[in-house]
Coordinates of C-alpha atoms in Angstrom, one line a residue:
Chain A
M1 CA -15.0 -21.7 2.0
R2 CA -15.4 -25.4 1.6
S3 CA -18.9 -26.1 0.4
P4 CA -20.1 -29.8 1.4
I5 CA -21.7 -29.6 -2.1
K6 CA -19.7 -31.3 -5.0
L7 CA -17.8 -28.9 -7.1
T8 CA -19.4 -28.1 -10.4
R9 CA -17.5 -27.5 -13.7
E10 CA -18.2 -24.0 -13.2
D11 CA -16.8 -23.7 -9.7
K12 CA -13.7 -25.6 -10.8
I13 CA -13.1 -23.2 -13.8
V14 CA -13.8 -20.0 -11.5
N15 CA -11.2 -21.7 -8.9
V16 CA -8.7 -22.4 -11.4
T17 CA -9.0 -18.9 -12.9
V18 CA -8.9 -17.1 -9.7
I19 CA -5.7 -19.2 -8.7
I20 CA -3.8 -18.3 -11.6
V21 CA -4.8 -14.8 -11.6
G22 CA -4.1 -14.5 -7.8
F23 CA -0.8 -16.0 -8.6
I24 CA 0.2 -13.6 -10.9
A25 CA -1.0 -10.7 -8.8
F26 CA 1.3 -12.2 -6.2
V27 CA 4.5 -12.5 -8.3
A28 CA 3.7 -9.1 -9.7
T29 CA 3.7 -7.5 -6.2
F30 CA 6.4 -9.7 -4.5
Y31 CA 8.8 -10.2 -7.5
P32 CA 10.2 -6.6 -7.9
L33 CA 11.1 -6.6 -4.2
Y34 CA 12.8 -9.8 -4.2
Y35 CA 14.8 -9.0 -7.2
L36 CA 16.1 -5.9 -5.4
L37 CA 16.9 -8.2 -2.7
I38 CA 19.1 -10.8 -4.9
Y39 CA 20.7 -8.0 -7.0
S40 CA 21.8 -6.1 -3.7
L41 CA 23.4 -9.5 -2.6
N42 CA 25.2 -10.0 -5.8
D43 CA 28.7 -9.1 -6.8
P44 CA 27.9 -5.7 -8.6
V45 CA 30.0 -6.2 -11.5
D46 CA 28.8 -9.6 -12.1
A47 CA 25.2 -8.5 -11.7
A48 CA 25.5 -5.8 -14.3
S49 CA 26.1 -8.6 -16.7
G50 CA 22.5 -9.4 -16.2
Q51 CA 20.5 -13.2 -16.2
L52 CA 20.0 -12.8 -12.4
Y53 CA 16.4 -14.0 -12.0
L54 CA 16.1 -16.4 -8.8
F55 CA 19.2 -16.5 -6.9
P56 CA 22.2 -14.4 -6.3
R57 CA 25.1 -15.8 -8.2
Q58 CA 28.3 -14.4 -6.5
F59 CA 26.7 -13.7 -3.0
T60 CA 28.5 -10.8 -1.4
L61 CA 27.7 -8.5 1.4
S62 CA 29.9 -5.8 0.4
N63 CA 27.0 -3.7 -1.0
Y64 CA 25.7 -3.6 2.5
S65 CA 28.9 -2.9 4.0
V66 CA 29.3 0.0 1.8
I67 CA 26.2 1.9 3.2
F68 CA 27.5 1.5 6.7
L69 CA 30.9 2.5 5.9
D70 CA 29.9 5.3 4.0
D71 CA 29.7 8.4 6.3
Q72 CA 26.5 10.2 4.4
L73 CA 24.6 7.2 4.0
L74 CA 25.1 6.0 7.5
N75 CA 24.5 9.4 8.6
S76 CA 21.2 9.7 7.0
F77 CA 20.2 6.1 8.5
L78 CA 20.6 7.6 11.7
V79 CA 18.8 10.8 10.9
T80 CA 16.0 8.8 9.7
V81 CA 15.8 6.6 12.6
A82 CA 16.0 9.4 15.0
R83 CA 13.4 11.3 13.3
T84 CA 11.0 8.0 13.1
F85 CA 11.5 7.5 16.7
L86 CA 11.1 11.1 18.3
G87 CA 8.6 12.0 15.7
T88 CA 6.4 9.1 16.3
V89 CA 6.5 9.4 20.3
T90 CA 6.0 13.0 20.3
G91 CA 3.3 13.0 17.5
V92 CA 1.2 10.3 19.1
L93 CA 1.5 11.8 22.7
F94 CA 0.8 15.3 21.4
T95 CA -2.3 14.1 19.3
A96 CA -3.8 11.9 21.9
I97 CA -3.7 14.3 24.8
G98 CA -5.7 16.9 22.4
A99 CA -7.9 13.9 21.3
Y100 CA -8.8 13.0 24.9
A101 CA -10.0 16.3 25.8
L102 CA -12.0 16.7 22.9
S103 CA -13.5 13.5 23.4
K104 CA -15.3 14.7 26.8
E105 CA -18.6 15.8 26.7
R106 CA -18.2 18.4 29.4
L107 CA -15.3 20.2 27.8
L108 CA -16.4 23.6 27.2
F109 CA -16.1 25.4 23.8
R110 CA -15.8 21.6 22.4
K111 CA -17.8 22.6 19.3
V112 CA -15.3 25.6 18.3
Y113 CA -12.3 23.5 19.0
S114 CA -14.0 20.6 16.9
L115 CA -14.6 23.3 14.0
V116 CA -11.3 24.7 14.2
G117 CA -9.6 21.5 13.6
L118 CA -12.4 20.2 10.9
V119 CA -11.8 23.3 8.7
T120 CA -8.1 22.1 8.4
M121 CA -9.3 18.8 6.7
Y122 CA -10.8 20.6 3.7
V123 CA -8.8 23.8 3.2
S124 CA -5.1 24.1 4.0
G125 CA -2.2 27.0 3.2
G126 CA -0.5 25.4 0.4
L127 CA 3.1 24.9 0.0
I128 CA 4.6 28.3 -0.6
P129 CA 3.1 29.8 2.7
T130 CA 3.9 26.9 4.5
Y131 CA 7.5 27.2 3.3
L132 CA 7.7 31.0 4.3
L133 CA 6.4 30.2 7.9
L134 CA 8.8 27.5 8.3
Q135 CA 11.6 29.9 7.5
K136 CA 9.9 32.6 9.8
V137 CA 10.1 30.3 12.7
H138 CA 13.5 29.2 11.7
L139 CA 12.5 25.5 11.3
L140 CA 13.8 25.5 7.6
N141 CA 17.3 23.6 7.5
S142 CA 16.9 22.2 11.0
F143 CA 16.4 18.6 12.3
W144 CA 13.0 20.0 14.1
V145 CA 11.3 20.7 10.6
Y146 CA 10.8 16.8 10.7
I147 CA 9.3 16.8 14.1
I148 CA 7.3 20.1 14.9
P149 CA 5.2 20.4 11.9
S150 CA 3.7 16.6 12.2
L151 CA 3.1 16.8 16.1
F152 CA -0.7 17.1 15.6
N153 CA -2.6 15.3 12.9
I154 CA -6.5 15.7 12.7
F155 CA -6.9 12.3 11.0
N156 CA -5.4 10.7 13.9
A157 CA -7.2 12.8 16.3
L158 CA -10.4 11.3 15.0
L159 CA -9.2 7.9 15.1
F160 CA -8.4 8.5 18.9
M161 CA -11.7 10.2 19.6
A162 CA -13.5 7.4 18.2
F163 CA -11.7 4.8 20.4
F164 CA -11.8 7.2 23.7
R165 CA -15.5 7.6 23.6
Q166 CA -16.4 3.9 23.4
M167 CA -14.4 3.4 26.5
P168 CA -16.7 2.8 29.6
K169 CA -17.5 6.2 31.8
E170 CA -17.2 4.4 35.0
L171 CA -13.2 4.1 34.3
E172 CA -13.1 8.1 34.5
E173 CA -15.6 8.2 37.3
S174 CA -14.0 5.8 39.4
A175 CA -10.6 7.6 39.3
K176 CA -12.1 11.0 40.0
V177 CA -13.6 9.5 43.2
D178 CA -10.2 8.4 43.8
G179 CA -9.1 11.9 43.6
A180 CA -7.3 11.8 40.2
G181 CA -7.2 14.9 38.1
D182 CA -8.1 14.6 34.4
F183 CA -4.2 14.4 33.0
Y184 CA -3.4 11.9 35.7
T185 CA -6.3 9.8 34.9
F186 CA -5.4 10.0 31.1
M187 CA -1.7 9.0 31.7
R188 CA -2.3 6.2 34.1
I189 CA -5.5 4.6 33.0
I190 CA -6.6 5.6 29.7
L191 CA -3.6 5.3 27.9
P192 CA -2.5 1.9 29.3
L193 CA -6.1 0.9 28.0
S194 CA -5.6 2.1 24.5
K195 CA -2.9 0.0 23.3
P196 CA -5.1 -0.9 19.9
V197 CA -5.5 2.6 18.8
L198 CA -2.1 3.6 19.9
A199 CA -0.5 0.9 17.9
T200 CA -2.5 1.8 14.7
V201 CA -1.7 5.5 14.9
A202 CA 2.0 4.9 16.1
L203 CA 2.3 2.6 13.0
F204 CA 0.7 5.6 10.5
V205 CA 3.0 8.3 12.3
A206 CA 6.1 6.1 11.9
V207 CA 5.4 5.0 8.3
N208 CA 4.9 8.5 7.7
H209 CA 8.2 9.6 9.2
W210 CA 10.1 6.7 7.7
N211 CA 8.8 7.3 4.3
D212 CA 8.9 10.9 3.8
W213 CA 11.1 12.4 1.5
F214 CA 9.5 15.6 0.5
S215 CA 10.5 17.6 3.8
S216 CA 14.3 16.9 3.6
A217 CA 14.4 17.4 -0.2
Y218 CA 12.7 21.1 -0.1
F219 CA 13.0 22.2 3.5
V220 CA 16.6 21.1 4.2
S221 CA 19.7 21.9 2.3
N222 CA 22.3 20.7 4.8
Q223 CA 23.1 17.1 3.3
Q224 CA 24.1 16.0 6.9
L225 CA 20.2 16.2 7.8
W226 CA 18.7 14.4 4.7
T227 CA 16.8 11.4 5.3
L228 CA 17.4 7.9 3.3
P229 CA 14.8 8.4 0.9
T230 CA 15.9 11.7 -0.1
I231 CA 19.5 10.4 -0.7
I232 CA 17.9 7.6 -2.6
V233 CA 16.2 10.1 -4.8
R234 CA 19.5 12.1 -5.1
M235 CA 21.6 8.8 -6.0
L236 CA 19.4 8.1 -8.9
S237 CA 20.3 11.4 -10.5
D238 CA 23.6 12.2 -9.3
T239 CA 26.4 9.7 -10.0
A240 CA 28.7 12.2 -7.9
I241 CA 27.8 10.6 -4.9
I242 CA 29.9 7.5 -5.6
E243 CA 33.1 9.7 -5.9
N244 CA 32.3 11.2 -2.5
M245 CA 32.2 7.4 -1.1
Q246 CA 35.4 6.8 1.0
N247 CA 36.1 3.3 2.2
L248 CA 34.8 1.6 -1.3
P249 CA 36.5 -1.7 -1.8
P250 CA 39.2 -1.2 -4.5
N251 CA 37.4 -3.8 -6.6
M252 CA 34.2 -1.8 -6.3
R253 CA 36.1 1.2 -7.9
T254 CA 36.9 -0.3 -11.3
D255 CA 33.3 -0.3 -12.2
P256 CA 31.5 2.8 -10.3
L257 CA 28.4 2.6 -12.6
S258 CA 27.4 -1.3 -11.7
T259 CA 28.4 -0.4 -8.4
L260 CA 26.4 2.5 -7.6
L261 CA 23.4 0.4 -9.1
A262 CA 24.0 -2.1 -6.5
I263 CA 24.5 -0.2 -3.7
K264 CA 21.3 1.8 -4.7
Y265 CA 19.5 -1.5 -4.4
A266 CA 21.1 -2.5 -1.1
T267 CA 20.0 1.0 0.3
L268 CA 16.4 0.4 -1.0
I269 CA 16.4 -2.9 0.9
V270 CA 17.7 -1.3 4.0
T271 CA 14.8 1.2 4.0
V272 CA 12.1 -1.1 3.0
L273 CA 13.3 -4.3 5.5
P274 CA 12.3 -2.6 8.8
I275 CA 8.7 -1.9 7.6
T276 CA 8.5 -5.7 6.1
I277 CA 9.8 -7.2 9.4
V278 CA 7.6 -5.0 11.8
Y279 CA 4.4 -5.0 9.7
P280 CA 3.0 -8.4 10.0
F281 CA 3.2 -8.0 13.7
I282 CA 0.9 -5.0 13.8
Q283 CA -1.1 -5.9 10.8
K284 CA -4.4 -6.9 12.6
Y285 CA -4.2 -3.3 14.4
F286 CA -4.0 -1.4 11.4
V287 CA -6.7 -3.3 9.5
Q288 CA -8.8 -2.2 12.3
G289 CA -7.7 1.2 12.5
M290 CA -8.4 1.6 8.9
M291 CA -11.9 0.3 9.4
V292 CA -12.6 2.8 12.2
G293 CA -11.2 5.5 9.8
A294 CA -13.4 4.4 6.8
I295 CA -16.1 4.1 8.8
K296 CA -15.8 7.5 10.6
A297 CA -15.2 9.1 7.1
Chain B
M1 CA -30.1 46.9 29.4
K2 CA -30.0 46.5 32.9
Q3 CA -31.9 43.1 32.7
L4 CA -29.8 41.9 30.1
D5 CA -26.8 42.6 32.0
A6 CA -28.0 40.9 35.0
S7 CA -29.1 37.8 33.2
L8 CA -25.9 37.8 31.1
K9 CA -23.4 38.0 34.4
P10 CA -24.4 35.1 36.5
K11 CA -23.9 33.0 33.0
S12 CA -20.5 34.2 32.0
N13 CA -19.6 33.7 35.6
R14 CA -20.9 30.1 35.6
T15 CA -18.9 29.6 32.4
W16 CA -15.8 31.0 34.0
K17 CA -16.3 28.8 37.0
I18 CA -16.8 25.5 34.8
F19 CA -13.8 26.5 32.9
K20 CA -11.6 26.9 36.1
S21 CA -12.9 23.7 37.1
Q22 CA -11.8 21.6 34.1
L23 CA -8.6 23.8 33.6
T24 CA -6.5 20.5 33.1
L25 CA -8.7 19.4 30.3
Q26 CA -8.6 22.9 28.7
M27 CA -4.7 22.9 29.2
M28 CA -4.7 19.5 27.3
I29 CA -6.4 21.0 24.3
L30 CA -4.6 24.4 24.1
P31 CA -1.3 22.9 22.6
C32 CA -3.3 21.6 19.7
M33 CA -5.4 24.9 19.0
L34 CA -2.0 26.5 19.2
F35 CA -0.5 24.1 16.6
L36 CA -3.4 24.7 14.4
L37 CA -3.4 28.2 14.5
I38 CA 0.3 28.3 13.7
F39 CA 0.8 25.5 11.2
A40 CA -2.6 25.4 9.8
Y41 CA -4.4 28.9 10.0
I42 CA -1.5 31.1 9.5
P43 CA -0.4 29.6 6.2
L44 CA -3.9 29.9 5.3
A45 CA -3.9 33.5 5.8
G46 CA -0.7 33.6 4.0
N47 CA -2.3 32.9 0.7
I48 CA -2.8 36.7 0.9
I49 CA 0.2 36.9 -1.0
A50 CA -1.3 35.7 -4.2
F51 CA -2.4 39.3 -4.5
Q52 CA 0.9 40.7 -3.6
D53 CA 4.3 41.4 -4.9
F54 CA 5.8 39.6 -1.9
K55 CA 9.3 40.5 -1.0
I56 CA 11.0 38.6 2.2
I57 CA 12.0 41.7 3.6
S58 CA 8.7 43.7 3.7
G59 CA 6.7 40.5 4.9
F60 CA 3.0 39.7 4.6
T61 CA 2.2 43.2 5.9
G62 CA 4.6 45.5 4.1
S63 CA 4.5 44.1 0.6
E64 CA 2.7 45.8 -2.0
F65 CA -0.7 44.9 -3.4
V66 CA -0.9 44.1 -6.9
G67 CA -4.7 42.8 -7.3
L68 CA -5.0 40.1 -9.8
S69 CA -2.0 40.7 -11.8
N70 CA -0.2 37.5 -10.7
F71 CA -3.5 35.7 -12.0
Q72 CA -3.4 37.4 -15.2
E73 CA 0.1 36.4 -15.9
M74 CA -0.8 32.8 -14.8
F75 CA -3.5 32.8 -17.4
S76 CA -1.4 34.0 -20.3
D77 CA 1.5 31.1 -19.6
P78 CA 1.3 28.2 -21.9
T79 CA 3.2 26.2 -19.2
F80 CA 0.3 26.8 -16.9
Y81 CA -2.2 25.3 -19.5
M82 CA 0.2 22.5 -20.3
A83 CA 0.2 21.5 -16.3
M84 CA -3.4 22.2 -15.9
K85 CA -4.2 19.6 -18.9
N86 CA -1.5 17.1 -17.4
T87 CA -3.1 17.6 -14.1
V88 CA -6.9 16.8 -15.1
I89 CA -6.1 14.0 -17.8
L90 CA -3.7 11.8 -15.3
S91 CA -6.6 12.3 -12.6
L92 CA -9.3 10.9 -15.2
F93 CA -7.4 8.1 -16.0
Y94 CA -6.7 7.4 -12.2
L95 CA -10.2 7.5 -12.0
L96 CA -11.1 5.3 -14.7
V97 CA -8.1 2.9 -14.1
V98 CA -6.9 2.8 -10.8
F99 CA -9.7 3.5 -8.9
P100 CA -11.7 0.4 -9.9
A101 CA -8.7 -2.0 -8.9
P102 CA -9.4 -2.5 -5.5
L103 CA -12.9 -3.4 -6.3
L104 CA -12.0 -6.1 -8.7
F105 CA -8.8 -7.5 -6.4
A106 CA -11.5 -7.8 -3.5
L107 CA -13.6 -9.8 -5.9
L108 CA -10.5 -11.8 -6.6
I109 CA -9.4 -12.5 -3.1
N110 CA -12.9 -13.4 -2.1
E111 CA -13.1 -16.2 -4.5
I112 CA -9.6 -17.7 -3.6
P113 CA -10.7 -21.2 -2.5
F114 CA -7.6 -21.9 -0.3
V115 CA -7.6 -19.9 3.0
R116 CA -3.6 -20.0 3.3
F117 CA -3.2 -18.6 -0.1
R118 CA -6.0 -15.8 0.4
K119 CA -4.2 -14.6 3.6
I120 CA -0.6 -14.5 1.8
L121 CA -1.9 -13.0 -1.1
Q122 CA -3.7 -10.3 1.0
T123 CA -0.8 -9.7 3.4
T124 CA 1.7 -9.2 0.3
S125 CA -0.7 -7.0 -1.4
Y126 CA -0.9 -4.4 1.5
L127 CA 3.0 -4.3 1.7
P128 CA 3.7 -1.7 -1.0
H129 CA 1.5 0.9 0.5
F130 CA 4.0 1.0 3.5
I131 CA 7.0 1.8 1.2
S132 CA 8.1 5.3 0.3
F133 CA 7.1 6.6 -3.0
A134 CA 10.7 7.6 -3.3
M135 CA 11.6 3.9 -2.9
V136 CA 8.7 2.7 -5.3
A137 CA 9.9 5.3 -8.0
S138 CA 13.5 4.3 -7.7
M139 CA 12.8 0.8 -8.0
W140 CA 10.6 1.3 -10.9
I141 CA 12.8 3.5 -12.8
I142 CA 15.8 1.0 -12.2
L143 CA 13.9 -1.9 -13.3
L144 CA 12.4 -0.5 -16.4
D145 CA 15.6 1.3 -17.4
S146 CA 17.1 0.9 -21.1
Q147 CA 19.5 -1.7 -19.5
G148 CA 17.1 -3.1 -16.7
V149 CA 16.0 -6.2 -15.8
V150 CA 12.7 -5.8 -17.9
N151 CA 14.6 -4.6 -21.0
Q152 CA 17.0 -7.3 -20.7
S153 CA 14.4 -10.3 -20.1
L154 CA 12.2 -9.0 -23.2
L155 CA 15.6 -8.7 -25.1
T156 CA 16.7 -12.3 -24.2
L157 CA 13.2 -13.5 -25.2
Q158 CA 13.9 -11.8 -28.5
L159 CA 10.1 -9.9 -28.0
I160 CA 11.9 -6.8 -28.9
Q161 CA 14.9 -5.8 -31.2
H162 CA 15.8 -2.5 -29.2
P163 CA 15.1 -1.5 -25.5
I164 CA 12.2 0.2 -25.0
E165 CA 12.9 3.9 -23.5
F166 CA 10.3 3.7 -20.7
W167 CA 10.9 6.7 -19.0
T168 CA 11.9 9.3 -21.7
D169 CA 8.9 8.7 -24.0
P170 CA 6.3 11.1 -23.2
D171 CA 3.5 8.6 -24.4
L172 CA 4.4 6.2 -21.9
F173 CA 4.5 8.3 -18.8
R174 CA 0.8 8.2 -18.0
P175 CA 0.2 4.4 -18.4
L176 CA 3.4 3.6 -16.2
S177 CA 2.3 5.9 -13.5
L178 CA -1.0 4.3 -13.6
L179 CA 0.7 0.9 -13.2
V180 CA 2.9 2.1 -10.3
S181 CA -0.1 3.1 -8.6
I182 CA -1.8 0.1 -9.1
W183 CA 1.3 -1.9 -7.8
K184 CA 1.4 0.2 -4.5
E185 CA -2.2 1.1 -3.4
T186 CA -4.4 -1.9 -4.8
G187 CA -4.1 -4.0 -1.9
W188 CA -4.4 -1.6 0.6
G189 CA -7.7 -0.2 -1.1
A190 CA -9.3 -3.7 -1.1
I191 CA -9.4 -3.7 2.8
I192 CA -12.6 -1.6 2.7
F193 CA -14.3 -3.6 0.1
L194 CA -13.2 -7.1 1.8
A195 CA -14.6 -5.7 4.9
A196 CA -18.0 -4.8 2.9
V197 CA -18.1 -8.4 1.5
A198 CA -17.7 -10.3 4.8
G199 CA -20.8 -8.0 5.9
I200 CA -23.0 -9.5 3.2
N201 CA -25.6 -11.9 4.5
P202 CA -24.7 -15.6 3.8
D203 CA -28.3 -16.6 3.5
L204 CA -28.4 -14.6 0.2
Y205 CA -25.6 -17.0 -1.3
E206 CA -27.5 -20.1 0.1
A207 CA -30.9 -19.0 -1.1
A208 CA -29.2 -18.2 -4.7
M209 CA -27.5 -21.5 -4.6
M210 CA -30.9 -23.1 -3.8
D211 CA -32.1 -21.5 -7.0
G212 CA -29.3 -22.8 -9.1
A213 CA -27.2 -19.9 -9.4
G214 CA -23.8 -20.6 -10.1
R215 CA -20.4 -19.0 -9.0
I216 CA -20.3 -16.5 -11.4
K217 CA -24.0 -15.7 -11.1
R218 CA -23.5 -15.3 -7.5
I219 CA -20.6 -12.6 -8.2
I220 CA -22.7 -10.8 -10.5
H221 CA -26.0 -10.8 -8.7
I222 CA -25.1 -10.8 -5.0
T223 CA -21.4 -9.7 -4.1
L224 CA -21.2 -6.9 -6.8
P225 CA -24.5 -5.2 -6.3
N226 CA -23.7 -5.3 -2.4
L227 CA -20.4 -3.2 -3.2
I228 CA -21.7 -0.9 -5.8
P229 CA -23.2 1.5 -3.2
L230 CA -19.9 1.8 -1.4
F231 CA -18.0 2.2 -4.5
A232 CA -20.5 4.5 -5.9
I233 CA -20.0 6.9 -2.8
L234 CA -16.0 6.8 -2.9
F235 CA -16.1 7.2 -6.5
I236 CA -18.1 10.4 -6.3
L237 CA -16.0 11.7 -3.5
K238 CA -12.8 11.0 -5.6
I239 CA -14.2 13.4 -8.2
G240 CA -13.2 16.1 -5.7
T241 CA -9.6 15.2 -6.7
L242 CA -9.6 16.0 -10.1
F243 CA -7.7 19.0 -10.1
T244 CA -5.2 17.7 -7.5
G245 CA -2.3 16.4 -9.5
N246 CA 0.1 13.7 -8.3
L247 CA 3.2 15.6 -7.1
D248 CA 4.9 12.4 -6.0
H249 CA 4.5 11.1 -9.4
S250 CA 5.3 14.2 -11.4
I251 CA 8.6 15.0 -9.5
L252 CA 9.8 11.3 -9.0
L253 CA 8.9 9.9 -12.3
G254 CA 8.9 12.7 -14.2
N255 CA 11.8 14.3 -16.0
S256 CA 12.8 16.7 -18.9
F257 CA 12.3 14.0 -21.5
N258 CA 8.5 13.2 -20.5
K259 CA 7.9 16.7 -19.1
E260 CA 5.2 17.3 -21.8
S261 CA 2.6 14.5 -20.1
S262 CA 4.3 14.3 -16.3
Y263 CA 4.4 18.1 -15.7
V264 CA 1.3 18.8 -13.1
I265 CA 0.3 22.0 -11.6
E266 CA 1.6 21.2 -8.1
Y267 CA 5.1 20.9 -9.7
Y268 CA 4.8 23.9 -11.6
S269 CA 4.0 26.1 -8.4
L270 CA 6.5 24.4 -6.4
Q271 CA 9.0 25.2 -9.0
M272 CA 8.0 28.8 -9.6
G273 CA 8.0 29.4 -5.7
L274 CA 10.9 27.2 -4.2
E275 CA 13.3 27.1 -7.4
L276 CA 12.5 30.6 -8.7
T277 CA 11.4 32.2 -5.5
R278 CA 8.6 33.9 -7.1
Y279 CA 6.5 33.4 -4.1
S280 CA 3.5 35.7 -4.7
Y281 CA 3.0 34.1 -8.4
A282 CA 3.3 30.4 -7.2
T283 CA 0.9 30.7 -4.5
A284 CA -1.5 32.5 -6.8
V285 CA -1.1 29.2 -9.0
S286 CA -1.9 26.9 -6.0
L287 CA -4.7 29.2 -4.7
F288 CA -6.2 28.9 -8.0
Q289 CA -6.0 25.0 -8.0
A290 CA -7.1 25.0 -4.2
V291 CA -10.0 27.1 -4.9
M292 CA -11.0 25.0 -8.2
S293 CA -10.7 21.7 -5.7
L294 CA -12.7 23.0 -2.9
L295 CA -15.4 23.8 -5.5
L296 CA -15.5 20.4 -6.9
V297 CA -15.4 18.8 -3.4
L298 CA -18.4 20.7 -2.4
F299 CA -19.9 19.9 -5.6
A300 CA -19.2 16.2 -5.3
N301 CA -20.6 16.2 -1.4
W302 CA -23.9 18.0 -3.0
F303 CA -24.2 15.5 -5.8
S304 CA -23.3 12.3 -3.4
G305 CA -26.1 13.6 -1.2
K306 CA -28.5 13.9 -4.2
V307 CA -27.9 10.6 -5.5
S308 CA -27.3 8.4 -2.6
G309 CA -28.1 10.3 0.4
N310 CA -24.5 9.9 1.7
R311 CA -22.7 13.0 2.6
L312 CA -19.1 13.5 3.9
F313 CA -19.9 16.7 5.6

């Protein structure tokens, strides 16, 4: 906001204050993440001696190579990637298809369907009944516990519906004239025109999948199926993990505690990095999406 | 009777016809409805086990009903009261400290004179929202460890003589939990306020400038009053979450040392149910909490309707 009027004393004081406070806020947000980065890029034994503030002192990538050489960490990384990819594709499609049908005025029993969905926004079954259900349908301790229970999300359905409703009706009508059925129209005409809302919802769903630590911690006991966030949580309380690591370079074996710390930092960075890289590109979409959601609510 | 039949029949016939004509559309909504039935409504009905002595072998239908005895036991357990107290205190602090932060942050961002810096700060501030709480918690636990970088720096600067035991002191749990939340969610929460700021009529500012109002006066008399209604609505609705604890914080930032202030009601229910397999008792605890929360939400909604004319539903 550059005003043509000369800055007054008050303006200057306000400007200086907000810039200082803003700068502090920026450092407070950014520095913890940056610190993880430099620590993870430094030799673990050297880093443990402290005084590491701005740049890595003894640069090394060994902490990262440990992650990708360790069977369990690599495995959980792959599980997390697979789960995020599959969960996002299925979750977005499943929800979008339902939301499209629900956005059509002519749908019979539309009020009933909407009510069935809306009720679940305010009351939910609670953890134990859900757990018992998952047990009953044999989803406990299975990879599918990550995918199936999050196929549909009512809030995302509302986002989709708001978007589909404001699409011109002529689109659908002209498709109908050409003899296209509802499903064909949806897949071939509506979906390709819905990129902004698809991107928004896909981002929300993907972030949820990538970040979820709860379902693998409580619904999956097989460690082969654990996701990265869960492993991180376990690493924090369980030093035994490092003893199980094969392929650890000999110099890292001498000081297992510092090594573990550096590997934790590196794992944190590996988990946080994909989101950090992707998100500036889709930023404008999710801000839009967030606003639609906020206005709806 | 005959007349009624006659008037009903064509109608149901017509309904069936319309239904058949839009069979594809109906098939598109069917999976969602089945999904909700299985994953939302069955667990909802499953709350019945709060009134049973549930055994896995006997199932929902075969387990013995025990009336309110699970609830009686709950009300006589001191741990339940401790968890309840922690839940409410933590939520109250959230409401008073964490909740206003996005508004203040939006005001700050709005006053920054350089567009570039404003954009950078805003973009950076969203980032933590997208990081798993498991990561955020791990990060802060490591950074604030007794040998972590914060303690190291404070020792080097000789501001303290001994490292501060951030995570084992029950008195520090609440402030730290609030700080972590502020770090993670303030930027994201500010989006809605920034959008509201963008919607303020610029004429108002010009008129105020003509009348000689300075920057601070404009913030206090134009920007802030325009944000207050939105803030009030969000605040009232937030009251509905007073009985909802923060399970993430309790599990990941809590430990046996700070348990007396970090243990919340969800964690209590989770441990009773999943670790001690006392399914009925755990369900009774979470059902009690869910009912309290629902009542509070309904109250908040009614109150919001009274005060501002805005209701959520």
